[in-house]
Coordinates of C-alpha atoms in Angstrom, one line a residue:
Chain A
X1 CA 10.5 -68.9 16.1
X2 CA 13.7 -67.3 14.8
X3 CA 16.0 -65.3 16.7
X4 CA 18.8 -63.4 17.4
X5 CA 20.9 -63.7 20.6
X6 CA 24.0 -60.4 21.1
X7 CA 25.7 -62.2 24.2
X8 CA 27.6 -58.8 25.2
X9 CA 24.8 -56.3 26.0
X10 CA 27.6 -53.6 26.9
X11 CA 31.4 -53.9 25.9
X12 CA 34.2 -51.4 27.1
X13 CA 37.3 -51.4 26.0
X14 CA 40.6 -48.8 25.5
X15 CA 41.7 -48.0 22.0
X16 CA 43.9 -50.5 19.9
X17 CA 42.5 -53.4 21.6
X18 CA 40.7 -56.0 19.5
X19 CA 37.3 -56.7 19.2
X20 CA 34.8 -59.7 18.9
X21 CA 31.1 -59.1 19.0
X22 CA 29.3 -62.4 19.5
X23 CA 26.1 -62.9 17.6
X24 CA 24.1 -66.6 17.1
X25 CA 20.9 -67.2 15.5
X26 CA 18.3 -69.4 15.6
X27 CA 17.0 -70.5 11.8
X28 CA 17.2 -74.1 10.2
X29 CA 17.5 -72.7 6.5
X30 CA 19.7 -70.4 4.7
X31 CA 19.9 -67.1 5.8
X32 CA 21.6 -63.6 4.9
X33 CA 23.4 -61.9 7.7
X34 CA 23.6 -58.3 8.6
X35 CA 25.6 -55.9 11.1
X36 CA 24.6 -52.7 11.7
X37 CA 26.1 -49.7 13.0
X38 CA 23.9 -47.0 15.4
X39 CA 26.7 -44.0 16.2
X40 CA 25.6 -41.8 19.2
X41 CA 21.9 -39.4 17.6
X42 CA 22.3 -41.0 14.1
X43 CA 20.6 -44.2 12.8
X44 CA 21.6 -47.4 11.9
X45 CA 23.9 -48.0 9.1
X46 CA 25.2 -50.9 7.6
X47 CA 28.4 -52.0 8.4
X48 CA 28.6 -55.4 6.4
X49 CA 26.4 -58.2 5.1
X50 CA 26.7 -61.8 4.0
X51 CA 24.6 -63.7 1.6
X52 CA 27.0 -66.3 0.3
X53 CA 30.3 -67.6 -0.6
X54 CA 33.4 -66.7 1.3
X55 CA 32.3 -66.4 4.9
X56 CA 34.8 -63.8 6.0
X57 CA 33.3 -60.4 5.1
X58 CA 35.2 -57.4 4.9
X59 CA 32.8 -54.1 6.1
X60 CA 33.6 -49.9 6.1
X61 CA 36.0 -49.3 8.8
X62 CA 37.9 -52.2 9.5
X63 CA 35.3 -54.3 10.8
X64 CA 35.2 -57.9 9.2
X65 CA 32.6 -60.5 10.4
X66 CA 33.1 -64.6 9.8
X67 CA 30.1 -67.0 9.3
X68 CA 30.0 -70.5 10.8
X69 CA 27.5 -71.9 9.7
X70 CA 28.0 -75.0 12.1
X71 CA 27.3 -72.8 15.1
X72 CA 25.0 -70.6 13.6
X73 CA 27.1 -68.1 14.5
X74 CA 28.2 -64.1 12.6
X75 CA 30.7 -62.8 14.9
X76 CA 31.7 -59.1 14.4
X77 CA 35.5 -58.0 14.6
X78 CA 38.0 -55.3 14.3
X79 CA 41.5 -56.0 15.3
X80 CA 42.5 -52.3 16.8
X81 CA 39.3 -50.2 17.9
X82 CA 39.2 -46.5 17.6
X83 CA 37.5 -44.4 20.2
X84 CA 35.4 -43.2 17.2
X85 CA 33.9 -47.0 17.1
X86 CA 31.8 -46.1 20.3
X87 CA 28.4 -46.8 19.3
X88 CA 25.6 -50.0 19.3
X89 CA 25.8 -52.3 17.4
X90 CA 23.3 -54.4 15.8
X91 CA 23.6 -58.1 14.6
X92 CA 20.6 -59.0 12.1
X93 CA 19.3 -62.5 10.5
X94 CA 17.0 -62.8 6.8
X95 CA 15.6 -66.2 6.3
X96 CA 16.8 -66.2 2.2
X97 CA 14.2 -64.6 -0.2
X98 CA 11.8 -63.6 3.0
X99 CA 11.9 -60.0 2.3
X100 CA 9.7 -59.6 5.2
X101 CA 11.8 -61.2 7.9
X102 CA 14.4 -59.2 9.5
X103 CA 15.4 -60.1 12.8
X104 CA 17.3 -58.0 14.7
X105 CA 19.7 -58.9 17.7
X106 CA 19.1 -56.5 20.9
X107 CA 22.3 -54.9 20.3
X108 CA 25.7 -54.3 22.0
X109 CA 26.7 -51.3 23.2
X110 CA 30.3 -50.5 22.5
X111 CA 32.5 -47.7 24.5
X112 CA 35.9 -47.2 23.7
X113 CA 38.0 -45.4 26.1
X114 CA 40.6 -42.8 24.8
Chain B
X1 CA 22.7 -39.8 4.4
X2 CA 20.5 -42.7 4.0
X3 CA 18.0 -41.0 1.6
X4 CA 14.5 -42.5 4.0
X5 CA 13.3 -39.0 6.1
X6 CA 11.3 -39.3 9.0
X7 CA 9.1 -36.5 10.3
X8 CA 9.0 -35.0 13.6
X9 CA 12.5 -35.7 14.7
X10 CA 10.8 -35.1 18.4
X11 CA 7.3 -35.6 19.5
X12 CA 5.9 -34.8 22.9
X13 CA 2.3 -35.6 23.7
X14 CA -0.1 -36.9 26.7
X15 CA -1.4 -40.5 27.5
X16 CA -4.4 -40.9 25.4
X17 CA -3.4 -38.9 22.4
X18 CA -3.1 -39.7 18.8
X19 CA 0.1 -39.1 16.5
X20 CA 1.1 -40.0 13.1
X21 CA 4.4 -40.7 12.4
X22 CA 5.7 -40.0 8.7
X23 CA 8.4 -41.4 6.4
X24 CA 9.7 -40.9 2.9
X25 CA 11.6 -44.3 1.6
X26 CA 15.1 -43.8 -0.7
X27 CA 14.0 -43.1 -3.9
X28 CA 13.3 -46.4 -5.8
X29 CA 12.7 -48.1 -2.6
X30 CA 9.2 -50.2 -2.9
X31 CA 9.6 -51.5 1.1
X32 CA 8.5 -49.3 3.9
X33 CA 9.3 -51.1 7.3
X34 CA 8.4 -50.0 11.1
X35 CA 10.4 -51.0 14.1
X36 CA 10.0 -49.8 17.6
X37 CA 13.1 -49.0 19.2
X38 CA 13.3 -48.7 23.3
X39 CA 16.4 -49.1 25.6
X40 CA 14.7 -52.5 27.7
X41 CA 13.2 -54.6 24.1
X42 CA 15.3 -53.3 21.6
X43 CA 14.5 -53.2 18.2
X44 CA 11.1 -54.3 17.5
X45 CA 9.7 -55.0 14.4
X46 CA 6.3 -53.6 13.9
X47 CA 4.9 -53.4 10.1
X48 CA 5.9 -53.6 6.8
X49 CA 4.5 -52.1 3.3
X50 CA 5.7 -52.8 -0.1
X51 CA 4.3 -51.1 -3.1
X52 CA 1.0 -49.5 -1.2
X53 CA 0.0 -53.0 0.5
X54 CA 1.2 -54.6 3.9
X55 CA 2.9 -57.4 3.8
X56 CA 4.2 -58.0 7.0
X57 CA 2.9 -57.6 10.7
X58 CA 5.2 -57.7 13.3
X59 CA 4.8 -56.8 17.0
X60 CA 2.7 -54.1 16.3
X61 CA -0.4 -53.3 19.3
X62 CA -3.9 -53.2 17.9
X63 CA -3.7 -49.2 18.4
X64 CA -0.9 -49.0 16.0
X65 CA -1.5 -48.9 12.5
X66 CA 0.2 -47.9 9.4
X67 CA -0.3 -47.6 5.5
X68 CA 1.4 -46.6 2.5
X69 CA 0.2 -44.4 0.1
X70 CA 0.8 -44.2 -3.9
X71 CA 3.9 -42.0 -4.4
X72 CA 5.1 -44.6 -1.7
X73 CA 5.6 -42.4 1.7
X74 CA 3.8 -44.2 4.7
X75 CA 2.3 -43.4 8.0
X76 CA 2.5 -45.0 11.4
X77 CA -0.9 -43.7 13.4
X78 CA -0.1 -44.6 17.3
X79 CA -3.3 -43.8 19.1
X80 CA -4.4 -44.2 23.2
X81 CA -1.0 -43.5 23.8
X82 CA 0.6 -45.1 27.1
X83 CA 3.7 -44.2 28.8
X84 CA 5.2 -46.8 27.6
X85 CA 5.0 -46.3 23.8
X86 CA 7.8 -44.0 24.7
X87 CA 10.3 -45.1 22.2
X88 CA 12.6 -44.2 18.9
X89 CA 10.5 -45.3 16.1
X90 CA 12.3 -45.5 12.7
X91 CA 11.7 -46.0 9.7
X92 CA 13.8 -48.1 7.0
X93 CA 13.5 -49.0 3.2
X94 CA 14.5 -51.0 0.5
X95 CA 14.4 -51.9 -3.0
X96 CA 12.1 -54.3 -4.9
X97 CA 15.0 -56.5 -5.7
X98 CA 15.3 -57.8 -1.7
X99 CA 17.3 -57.5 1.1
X100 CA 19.8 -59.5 -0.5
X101 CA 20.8 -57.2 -2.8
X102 CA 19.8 -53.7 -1.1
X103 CA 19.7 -54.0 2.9
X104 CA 17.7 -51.6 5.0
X105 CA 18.1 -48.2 5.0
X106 CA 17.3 -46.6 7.9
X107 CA 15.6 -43.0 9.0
X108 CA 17.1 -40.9 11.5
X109 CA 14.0 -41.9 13.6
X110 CA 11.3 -39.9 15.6
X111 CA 11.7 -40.1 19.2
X112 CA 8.4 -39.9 20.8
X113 CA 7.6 -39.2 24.5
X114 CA 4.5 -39.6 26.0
X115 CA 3.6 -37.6 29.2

């Protein structure tokens, strides 16, 4: 069965330090790639996607996510966090043109200290 | 805003009771999806609808069920409540063109407690 494995369940870290969110999956075929953003009472936005071609994607704030497709891997990164970044964060997996399969990582919860 | 409105924000109600859950999807959005979301299993897939008929069943109990009516709004029915359908449950919805070209869009959830 697929799935999605977040190895950091709970990151804390001070502002302007970088940030890398692991995120691996477990599907043989292709696949479209989502992170999403859950900010403290609100619900989850998206933050970026990839479904093909260059696989370094830019997202809203900063955030930029790079897919190896080798290590089935869609690692989420921002090179100077802001205390406003504090939130969970989602990593999610679509087997390609299975609109009913959306797996979602349990999530990493991200504090940034002031 | 995400456009997709869930209704009650809060819901508060005893073991063995019966609640329905509602959502509106974006405008245009064919796809209704369910996922359960509590702090030990995460975010749980439950059901989804597109166009008025289910098309996909997740992890979704036998006391759970769901539909979607014509103007495209659905209903998740939780029933014999247990303590430990406490949860967020949200809705999310997308287009009939797929979630490679329109991702989910997600609810602001209902957060149920059950008593």
């Amino acid at each position: 069965a697929q799935s999605v494995s977040q190895h950091n369940h709970h990151v804390i870290l001070s502002e302007a330090a970088s940030l890398e969110l692991g995120c691996n999956y477990s599907y043989g075929g292709t696949v479209n790639l989502f992170w999403y953003v859950q900010y403290p009472g609100q619900h989850l936005q998206l933050l970026l996607k990839y479904f093909s071609g260059d696989p370094l994607v830019k997202g809203i704030k900063g955030f930029e996510a790079e897919f190896i497709k080798s290590k089935f891997s869609f690692n989420l990164r921002k090179p100077s966090v802001q205390w406003s970044d504090t939130a969970e964060y989602f990593c999610a997996v679509n087997p390609t043109g299975r609109d009913d399969k959306i797996i979602f990582g349990k999530g990493t919860r991200l504090h940034i200290l002031p | 805003d995400s456009g997709v409105t869930q209704t009650p924000k809060h819901l508060i109600t005893a073991t063995g009771q019966r609640v329905t859950l509602r959502c509106s999807p974006r405008s245009g959005d064919l796809s209704v999806y369910w996922y359960q979301q509590s702090l030990d299993q995460g975010l749980q897939f439950l059901i989804q609808y597109y166009n008025g008929e289910e098309r996909a069943k997740g992890n979704i109990l036998e006391r759970f069920s769901a539909q979607q009516f014509p103007d495209l709004h659905s209903e998740l029915n939780l029933s014999s409540l247990e303590l430990g359908d406490s949860a967020l449950y949200f809705c999310a919805s997308s287009s009939a063109t797929g979630l490679n070209r329109s991702p989910l869009h997600f609810g602001n959830g209902t957060r149920l407690t059950v008593t």
